[in-house]
Amino acid sequence: MEPVDDNNNHNNNNKALEYQYVRKSTPPPFLLKTYMLVEDPATDHVVSWNDDGTGFIVWQPAEFARDLLPTLFKHSNFSSFVRQLNTYGFRKVATSRWEFCNDMFRKGEKELLCQIRRRKAWSNKQQPNAQIQTTPQESDEDQRSSSTSSSSEYGVLVDENKRLKKENKVLSSELTDMKRKCKELLDLVAKYTRFEKEEEEEEDASPKLFGVRLEVAGERERKRKRAEIRECATILLSQSCK
């Protein structure tokens, strides 16, 4: 019976080695999907390679998370995507934008992805004679890694907060400007309405000769002011629609 056991052990070892070889020669799904997103020229305005192709830049994080992540991943969380990059050794190399680099993640060199491995937070202590079991799910991109760096996550949140504050300031300024234009437009409408009413009253009270209304003093000036009001109202309306 012992030779049979030895033969089984030999077969198990061969299978384990074969699996390890296949695993090392196949890039993790997370890296393949990320490479596909960066490589797609149709979305270069959202995410693209940097100038020398040694990294990629997420130009529009909100649009990237909302529109692109769900197409290949099971979530739409940009912070989770960044944490996953960290577990594979990517570095954020710019403070003013979301630019990430990894020595083995390069434009036109997809075969290098096989050399990128997931970081481990700690080495699991194995019991004596315990068999090490590995499954393909370990390399799945949806597995939450316990090696998340709290400092990195904090930096992501700080940058996102700064961006939101900047956008909020711009929107607040635009809202104030629109309120001002709206008030000016309402004032002009009120003036124009008043002039129209005065004109109707003057027409009824103005003298006529053989049924033709005679022009009275100051009427030309009032017509000029009404024309100016109409012109200002037109300008304000055109600016509000831009």
PDB file of C-alpha atoms in Angstrom:
ATOM      1  CA  MET A   1       0.000   0.000   0.000  1.00  0.00           C
ATOM      2  CA  GLU A   2       2.878   2.386   0.689  1.00  0.00           C
ATOM      3  CA  PRO A   3       3.942   2.635  -2.971  1.00  0.00           C
ATOM      4  CA  VAL A   4       0.384   3.647  -3.823  1.00  0.00           C
ATOM      5  CA  ASP A   5       0.501   6.453  -1.252  1.00  0.00           C
ATOM      6  CA  ASP A   6       3.812   7.626  -2.630  1.00  0.00           C
ATOM      7  CA  ASN A   7       2.373   7.621  -6.132  1.00  0.00           C
ATOM      8  CA  ASN A   8      -0.633   9.700  -5.011  1.00  0.00           C
ATOM      9  CA  ASN A   9       1.628  12.169  -3.265  1.00  0.00           C
ATOM     10  CA  HIS A  10       3.731  12.440  -6.404  1.00  0.00           C
ATOM     11  CA  ASN A  11       0.658  13.133  -8.537  1.00  0.00           C
ATOM     12  CA  ASN A  12      -0.586  15.759  -6.071  1.00  0.00           C
ATOM     13  CA  ASN A  13       2.784  17.487  -6.112  1.00  0.00           C
ATOM     14  CA  ASN A  14       2.792  17.524  -9.919  1.00  0.00           C
ATOM     15  CA  LYS A  15      -0.683  19.047  -9.985  1.00  0.00           C
ATOM     16  CA  ALA A  16       0.350  21.689  -7.466  1.00  0.00           C
ATOM     17  CA  LEU A  17       3.425  22.580  -9.515  1.00  0.00           C
ATOM     18  CA  GLU A  18       1.376  22.660 -12.703  1.00  0.00           C
ATOM     19  CA  TYR A  19      -1.173  24.984 -11.094  1.00  0.00           C
ATOM     20  CA  GLN A  20       1.565  27.262  -9.794  1.00  0.00           C
ATOM     21  CA  TYR A  21       3.080  27.439 -13.308  1.00  0.00           C
ATOM     22  CA  VAL A  22      -0.263  28.288 -14.920  1.00  0.00           C
ATOM     23  CA  ARG A  23      -0.973  30.851 -12.229  1.00  0.00           C
ATOM     24  CA  LYS A  24       2.370  32.582 -12.721  1.00  0.00           C
ATOM     25  CA  SER A  25       1.998  32.648 -16.507  1.00  0.00           C
ATOM     26  CA  THR A  26      -1.498  34.166 -16.396  1.00  0.00           C
ATOM     27  CA  PRO A  27      -1.953  37.796 -15.303  1.00  0.00           C
ATOM     28  CA  PRO A  28      -4.466  38.424 -12.500  1.00  0.00           C
ATOM     29  CA  PRO A  29      -7.920  39.395 -13.843  1.00  0.00           C
ATOM     30  CA  PHE A  30      -7.765  42.764 -12.107  1.00  0.00           C
ATOM     31  CA  LEU A  31      -4.633  43.728 -14.048  1.00  0.00           C
ATOM     32  CA  LEU A  32      -6.015  42.502 -17.376  1.00  0.00           C
ATOM     33  CA  LYS A  33      -9.237  44.463 -16.946  1.00  0.00           C
ATOM     34  CA  THR A  34      -7.392  47.598 -15.852  1.00  0.00           C
ATOM     35  CA  TYR A  35      -5.113  47.295 -18.881  1.00  0.00           C
ATOM     36  CA  MET A  36      -8.170  47.009 -21.139  1.00  0.00           C
ATOM     37  CA  LEU A  37      -9.674  50.193 -19.686  1.00  0.00           C
ATOM     38  CA  VAL A  38      -6.459  52.164 -20.122  1.00  0.00           C
ATOM     39  CA  GLU A  39      -5.801  50.775 -23.615  1.00  0.00           C
ATOM     40  CA  ASP A  40      -9.209  51.735 -25.040  1.00  0.00           C
ATOM     41  CA  PRO A  41      -8.713  54.913 -27.165  1.00  0.00           C
ATOM     42  CA  ALA A  42     -12.455  55.672 -27.036  1.00  0.00           C
ATOM     43  CA  THR A  43     -12.158  56.634 -23.360  1.00  0.00           C
ATOM     44  CA  ASP A  44      -8.865  58.570 -23.454  1.00  0.00           C
ATOM     45  CA  HIS A  45     -10.656  61.658 -22.123  1.00  0.00           C
ATOM     46  CA  VAL A  46     -11.456  59.680 -18.957  1.00  0.00           C
ATOM     47  CA  VAL A  47      -8.399  57.412 -18.551  1.00  0.00           C
ATOM     48  CA  SER A  48      -5.286  57.043 -20.713  1.00  0.00           C
ATOM     49  CA  TRP A  49      -1.587  56.280 -20.725  1.00  0.00           C
ATOM     50  CA  ASN A  50       0.796  59.022 -19.683  1.00  0.00           C
ATOM     51  CA  ASP A  51       3.108  60.616 -22.258  1.00  0.00           C
ATOM     52  CA  ASP A  52       5.855  57.963 -22.117  1.00  0.00           C
ATOM     53  CA  GLY A  53       3.538  54.970 -21.570  1.00  0.00           C
ATOM     54  CA  THR A  54       5.023  54.027 -18.196  1.00  0.00           C
ATOM     55  CA  GLY A  55       1.797  54.645 -16.283  1.00  0.00           C
ATOM     56  CA  PHE A  56      -1.784  55.749 -16.665  1.00  0.00           C
ATOM     57  CA  ILE A  57      -3.856  58.765 -15.644  1.00  0.00           C
ATOM     58  CA  VAL A  58      -7.488  58.865 -14.543  1.00  0.00           C
ATOM     59  CA  TRP A  59      -8.520  62.287 -15.831  1.00  0.00           C
ATOM     60  CA  GLN A  60     -12.151  62.101 -14.666  1.00  0.00           C
ATOM     61  CA  PRO A  61     -12.413  59.981 -11.466  1.00  0.00           C
ATOM     62  CA  ALA A  62     -16.165  60.458 -11.073  1.00  0.00           C
ATOM     63  CA  GLU A  63     -16.949  59.521 -14.671  1.00  0.00           C
ATOM     64  CA  PHE A  64     -14.421  56.660 -14.503  1.00  0.00           C
ATOM     65  CA  ALA A  65     -16.158  55.185 -11.455  1.00  0.00           C
ATOM     66  CA  ARG A  66     -19.692  55.755 -12.738  1.00  0.00           C
ATOM     67  CA  ASP A  67     -19.351  54.707 -16.378  1.00  0.00           C
ATOM     68  CA  LEU A  68     -16.264  52.512 -16.809  1.00  0.00           C
ATOM     69  CA  LEU A  69     -15.703  50.486 -13.638  1.00  0.00           C
ATOM     70  CA  PRO A  70     -19.103  48.717 -13.750  1.00  0.00           C
ATOM     71  CA  THR A  71     -18.400  47.504 -17.301  1.00  0.00           C
ATOM     72  CA  LEU A  72     -15.612  45.172 -16.130  1.00  0.00           C
ATOM     73  CA  PHE A  73     -15.798  45.113 -12.332  1.00  0.00           C
ATOM     74  CA  LYS A  74     -18.571  44.379  -9.878  1.00  0.00           C
ATOM     75  CA  HIS A  75     -18.530  47.831  -8.311  1.00  0.00           C
ATOM     76  CA  SER A  76     -18.351  51.547  -9.091  1.00  0.00           C
ATOM     77  CA  ASN A  77     -16.172  52.643  -6.183  1.00  0.00           C
ATOM     78  CA  PHE A  78     -13.076  54.614  -7.181  1.00  0.00           C
ATOM     79  CA  SER A  79     -11.502  54.346  -3.714  1.00  0.00           C
ATOM     80  CA  SER A  80     -11.781  50.545  -3.849  1.00  0.00           C
ATOM     81  CA  PHE A  81     -10.119  50.567  -7.257  1.00  0.00           C
ATOM     82  CA  VAL A  82      -7.217  52.644  -5.881  1.00  0.00           C
ATOM     83  CA  ARG A  83      -6.823  50.303  -2.894  1.00  0.00           C
ATOM     84  CA  GLN A  84      -6.679  47.356  -5.277  1.00  0.00           C
ATOM     85  CA  LEU A  85      -3.941  49.111  -7.265  1.00  0.00           C
ATOM     86  CA  ASN A  86      -1.974  49.537  -4.045  1.00  0.00           C
ATOM     87  CA  THR A  87      -2.100  45.800  -3.349  1.00  0.00           C
ATOM     88  CA  TYR A  88      -0.415  45.191  -6.709  1.00  0.00           C
ATOM     89  CA  GLY A  89       2.378  47.665  -6.057  1.00  0.00           C
ATOM     90  CA  PHE A  90       1.136  50.655  -8.059  1.00  0.00           C
ATOM     91  CA  ARG A  91       2.308  54.088  -6.920  1.00  0.00           C
ATOM     92  CA  LYS A  92       0.492  57.415  -7.174  1.00  0.00           C
ATOM     93  CA  VAL A  93       3.216  59.582  -8.711  1.00  0.00           C
ATOM     94  CA  ALA A  94       1.502  62.982  -8.966  1.00  0.00           C
ATOM     95  CA  THR A  95      -0.181  65.182  -6.382  1.00  0.00           C
ATOM     96  CA  SER A  96      -2.306  67.203  -8.797  1.00  0.00           C
ATOM     97  CA  ARG A  97      -3.847  64.266 -10.679  1.00  0.00           C
ATOM     98  CA  TRP A  98      -4.608  60.546 -10.404  1.00  0.00           C
ATOM     99  CA  GLU A  99      -1.518  59.117 -12.108  1.00  0.00           C
ATOM    100  CA  PHE A 100      -0.390  55.579 -11.244  1.00  0.00           C
ATOM    101  CA  CYS A 101       2.758  53.667 -12.183  1.00  0.00           C
ATOM    102  CA  ASN A 102       4.112  50.148 -11.899  1.00  0.00           C
ATOM    103  CA  ASP A 103       7.387  49.030 -13.478  1.00  0.00           C
ATOM    104  CA  MET A 104       5.616  46.097 -15.155  1.00  0.00           C
ATOM    105  CA  PHE A 105       2.522  47.996 -16.318  1.00  0.00           C
ATOM    106  CA  ARG A 106       3.571  49.596 -19.617  1.00  0.00           C
ATOM    107  CA  LYS A 107       1.961  50.563 -22.882  1.00  0.00           C
ATOM    108  CA  GLY A 108       2.441  47.904 -25.576  1.00  0.00           C
ATOM    109  CA  GLU A 109       4.029  45.405 -23.149  1.00  0.00           C
ATOM    110  CA  LYS A 110       1.035  43.454 -21.923  1.00  0.00           C
ATOM    111  CA  GLU A 111       3.138  40.315 -21.407  1.00  0.00           C
ATOM    112  CA  LEU A 112       4.833  41.976 -18.408  1.00  0.00           C
ATOM    113  CA  LEU A 113       1.597  41.793 -16.410  1.00  0.00           C
ATOM    114  CA  CYS A 114       2.459  38.190 -15.474  1.00  0.00           C
ATOM    115  CA  GLN A 115       5.323  39.522 -13.358  1.00  0.00           C
ATOM    116  CA  ILE A 116       3.082  41.665 -11.149  1.00  0.00           C
ATOM    117  CA  ARG A 117       2.097  39.835  -7.980  1.00  0.00           C
ATOM    118  CA  ARG A 118      -0.289  40.759  -5.204  1.00  0.00           C
ATOM    119  CA  ARG A 119       1.305  41.980  -1.997  1.00  0.00           C
ATOM    120  CA  LYS A 120       0.717  39.988   1.179  1.00  0.00           C
ATOM    121  CA  ALA A 121       0.008  41.684   4.486  1.00  0.00           C
ATOM    122  CA  TRP A 122       1.537  38.938   6.531  1.00  0.00           C
ATOM    123  CA  SER A 123       2.857  35.406   6.221  1.00  0.00           C
ATOM    124  CA  ASN A 124       0.379  32.856   7.455  1.00  0.00           C
ATOM    125  CA  LYS A 125       1.904  30.531  10.000  1.00  0.00           C
ATOM    126  CA  GLN A 126       1.446  26.970   8.776  1.00  0.00           C
ATOM    127  CA  GLN A 127       0.885  24.105  11.167  1.00  0.00           C
ATOM    128  CA  PRO A 128       3.419  21.256  10.986  1.00  0.00           C
ATOM    129  CA  ASN A 129       2.674  18.853   8.130  1.00  0.00           C
ATOM    130  CA  ALA A 130      -0.292  21.033   7.116  1.00  0.00           C
ATOM    131  CA  GLN A 131      -1.034  21.034   3.414  1.00  0.00           C
ATOM    132  CA  ILE A 132      -0.990  24.436   1.686  1.00  0.00           C
ATOM    133  CA  GLN A 133      -4.185  24.872  -0.302  1.00  0.00           C
ATOM    134  CA  THR A 134      -4.588  27.454  -3.019  1.00  0.00           C
ATOM    135  CA  THR A 135      -7.596  28.215  -5.162  1.00  0.00           C
ATOM    136  CA  PRO A 136      -8.048  30.328  -8.313  1.00  0.00           C
ATOM    137  CA  GLN A 137     -10.352  32.647  -6.388  1.00  0.00           C
ATOM    138  CA  GLU A 138      -7.358  34.005  -4.519  1.00  0.00           C
ATOM    139  CA  SER A 139      -6.378  36.022  -7.570  1.00  0.00           C
ATOM    140  CA  ASP A 140      -9.866  37.355  -8.260  1.00  0.00           C
ATOM    141  CA  GLU A 141     -10.041  41.139  -8.338  1.00  0.00           C
ATOM    142  CA  ASP A 142     -13.037  41.218  -6.010  1.00  0.00           C
ATOM    143  CA  GLN A 143     -11.164  39.762  -3.089  1.00  0.00           C
ATOM    144  CA  ARG A 144     -10.640  42.462  -0.479  1.00  0.00           C
ATOM    145  CA  SER A 145      -7.037  42.564   0.536  1.00  0.00           C
ATOM    146  CA  SER A 146      -6.194  42.941   4.203  1.00  0.00           C
ATOM    147  CA  SER A 147      -3.062  44.862   3.245  1.00  0.00           C
ATOM    148  CA  THR A 148      -4.931  48.100   2.585  1.00  0.00           C
ATOM    149  CA  SER A 149      -2.810  51.032   3.586  1.00  0.00           C
ATOM    150  CA  SER A 150      -4.733  53.376   5.868  1.00  0.00           C
ATOM    151  CA  SER A 151      -2.435  56.280   5.009  1.00  0.00           C
ATOM    152  CA  SER A 152      -2.997  55.756   1.291  1.00  0.00           C
ATOM    153  CA  GLU A 153      -6.760  55.594   1.772  1.00  0.00           C
ATOM    154  CA  TYR A 154      -6.639  58.769   3.838  1.00  0.00           C
ATOM    155  CA  GLY A 155      -4.725  60.502   1.039  1.00  0.00           C
ATOM    156  CA  VAL A 156      -7.368  59.434  -1.473  1.00  0.00           C
ATOM    157  CA  LEU A 157     -10.128  60.881   0.680  1.00  0.00           C
ATOM    158  CA  VAL A 158      -8.245  64.138   1.245  1.00  0.00           C
ATOM    159  CA  ASP A 159      -7.650  64.627  -2.486  1.00  0.00           C
ATOM    160  CA  GLU A 160     -11.280  63.831  -3.260  1.00  0.00           C
ATOM    161  CA  ASN A 161     -12.441  66.291  -0.608  1.00  0.00           C
ATOM    162  CA  LYS A 162     -10.250  69.057  -2.080  1.00  0.00           C
ATOM    163  CA  ARG A 163     -11.632  68.390  -5.545  1.00  0.00           C
ATOM    164  CA  LEU A 164     -15.230  68.525  -4.309  1.00  0.00           C
ATOM    165  CA  LYS A 165     -14.598  71.779  -2.454  1.00  0.00           C
ATOM    166  CA  LYS A 166     -13.111  73.326  -5.588  1.00  0.00           C
ATOM    167  CA  GLU A 167     -16.087  72.226  -7.695  1.00  0.00           C
ATOM    168  CA  ASN A 168     -18.501  73.516  -5.062  1.00  0.00           C
ATOM    169  CA  LYS A 169     -16.784  76.925  -5.065  1.00  0.00           C
ATOM    170  CA  VAL A 170     -17.105  77.164  -8.855  1.00  0.00           C
ATOM    171  CA  LEU A 171     -20.775  76.180  -8.750  1.00  0.00           C
ATOM    172  CA  SER A 172     -21.475  78.682  -5.973  1.00  0.00           C
ATOM    173  CA  SER A 173     -19.866  81.466  -8.018  1.00  0.00           C
ATOM    174  CA  GLU A 174     -21.910  80.529 -11.099  1.00  0.00           C
ATOM    175  CA  LEU A 175     -25.115  80.454  -9.035  1.00  0.00           C
ATOM    176  CA  THR A 176     -24.431  83.938  -7.620  1.00  0.00           C
ATOM    177  CA  ASP A 177     -23.791  85.292 -11.117  1.00  0.00           C
ATOM    178  CA  MET A 178     -27.022  83.754 -12.430  1.00  0.00           C
ATOM    179  CA  LYS A 179     -29.027  85.247  -9.547  1.00  0.00           C
ATOM    180  CA  ARG A 180     -27.594  88.679 -10.337  1.00  0.00           C
ATOM    181  CA  LYS A 181     -28.477  88.377 -14.017  1.00  0.00           C
ATOM    182  CA  CYS A 182     -31.962  87.153 -13.157  1.00  0.00           C
ATOM    183  CA  LYS A 183     -32.564  90.180 -10.893  1.00  0.00           C
ATOM    184  CA  GLU A 184     -31.338  92.570 -13.577  1.00  0.00           C
ATOM    185  CA  LEU A 185     -33.613  90.929 -16.125  1.00  0.00           C
ATOM    186  CA  LEU A 186     -36.645  91.152 -13.834  1.00  0.00           C
ATOM    187  CA  ASP A 187     -35.928  94.833 -13.179  1.00  0.00           C
ATOM    188  CA  LEU A 188     -35.761  95.512 -16.908  1.00  0.00           C
ATOM    189  CA  VAL A 189     -39.023  93.661 -17.517  1.00  0.00           C
ATOM    190  CA  ALA A 190     -40.693  95.722 -14.809  1.00  0.00           C
ATOM    191  CA  LYS A 191     -39.412  98.979 -16.360  1.00  0.00           C
ATOM    192  CA  TYR A 192     -40.490  97.927 -19.823  1.00  0.00           C
ATOM    193  CA  THR A 193     -43.959  97.026 -18.565  1.00  0.00           C
ATOM    194  CA  ARG A 194     -44.260 100.410 -16.865  1.00  0.00           C
ATOM    195  CA  PHE A 195     -43.215 102.268 -20.007  1.00  0.00           C
ATOM    196  CA  GLU A 196     -45.678 100.264 -22.102  1.00  0.00           C
ATOM    197  CA  LYS A 197     -48.491 101.163 -19.745  1.00  0.00           C
ATOM    198  CA  GLU A 198     -47.535 104.849 -19.761  1.00  0.00           C
ATOM    199  CA  GLU A 199     -47.401 104.793 -23.559  1.00  0.00           C
ATOM    200  CA  GLU A 200     -50.926 103.387 -23.788  1.00  0.00           C
ATOM    201  CA  GLU A 201     -52.235 106.057 -21.406  1.00  0.00           C
ATOM    202  CA  GLU A 202     -50.478 108.796 -23.408  1.00  0.00           C
ATOM    203  CA  GLU A 203     -51.917 107.527 -26.663  1.00  0.00           C
ATOM    204  CA  ASP A 204     -55.433 107.754 -25.252  1.00  0.00           C
ATOM    205  CA  ALA A 205     -54.847 111.292 -23.919  1.00  0.00           C
ATOM    206  CA  SER A 206     -52.710 112.740 -26.739  1.00  0.00           C
ATOM    207  CA  PRO A 207     -54.306 115.283 -29.147  1.00  0.00           C
ATOM    208  CA  LYS A 208     -55.269 114.183 -32.622  1.00  0.00           C
ATOM    209  CA  LEU A 209     -55.670 116.071 -35.860  1.00  0.00           C
ATOM    210  CA  PHE A 210     -58.007 114.523 -38.435  1.00  0.00           C
ATOM    211  CA  GLY A 211     -57.653 111.196 -36.572  1.00  0.00           C
ATOM    212  CA  VAL A 212     -53.826 111.308 -36.566  1.00  0.00           C
ATOM    213  CA  ARG A 213     -52.136 111.415 -33.166  1.00  0.00           C
ATOM    214  CA  LEU A 214     -49.847 114.403 -32.689  1.00  0.00           C
ATOM    215  CA  GLU A 215     -46.427 113.883 -31.136  1.00  0.00           C
ATOM    216  CA  VAL A 216     -46.035 115.571 -27.785  1.00  0.00           C
ATOM    217  CA  ALA A 217     -42.879 116.812 -26.067  1.00  0.00           C
ATOM    218  CA  GLY A 218     -40.686 114.075 -24.526  1.00  0.00           C
ATOM    219  CA  GLU A 219     -42.230 111.246 -26.530  1.00  0.00           C
ATOM    220  CA  ARG A 220     -39.075 110.619 -28.582  1.00  0.00           C
ATOM    221  CA  GLU A 221     -36.996 110.366 -25.409  1.00  0.00           C
ATOM    222  CA  ARG A 222     -39.380 107.779 -23.945  1.00  0.00           C
ATOM    223  CA  LYS A 223     -39.193 105.757 -27.172  1.00  0.00           C
ATOM    224  CA  ARG A 224     -35.407 105.831 -26.996  1.00  0.00           C
ATOM    225  CA  LYS A 225     -35.436 104.568 -23.398  1.00  0.00           C
ATOM    226  CA  ARG A 226     -37.816 101.745 -24.300  1.00  0.00           C
ATOM    227  CA  ALA A 227     -35.511 100.714 -27.144  1.00  0.00           C
ATOM    228  CA  GLU A 228     -32.537 100.670 -24.747  1.00  0.00           C
ATOM    229  CA  ILE A 229     -34.461  98.524 -22.274  1.00  0.00           C
ATOM    230  CA  ARG A 230     -35.376  96.022 -24.995  1.00  0.00           C
ATOM    231  CA  GLU A 231     -31.758  95.843 -26.101  1.00  0.00           C
ATOM    232  CA  CYS A 232     -30.481  95.260 -22.538  1.00  0.00           C
ATOM    233  CA  ALA A 233     -33.117  92.570 -21.966  1.00  0.00           C
ATOM    234  CA  THR A 234     -32.047  90.787 -25.158  1.00  0.00           C
ATOM    235  CA  ILE A 235     -28.390  90.845 -24.101  1.00  0.00           C
ATOM    236  CA  LEU A 236     -29.175  89.464 -20.627  1.00  0.00           C
ATOM    237  CA  LEU A 237     -31.305  86.682 -22.062  1.00  0.00           C
ATOM    238  CA  SER A 238     -28.564  85.638 -24.475  1.00  0.00           C
ATOM    239  CA  GLN A 239     -25.982  85.579 -21.636  1.00  0.00           C
ATOM    240  CA  SER A 240     -28.260  83.505 -19.406  1.00  0.00           C
ATOM    241  CA  CYS A 241     -28.622  80.854 -22.096  1.00  0.00           C
ATOM    242  CA  LYS A 242     -24.886  80.320 -22.483  1.00  0.00           C
TER     243      LYS A 242
END
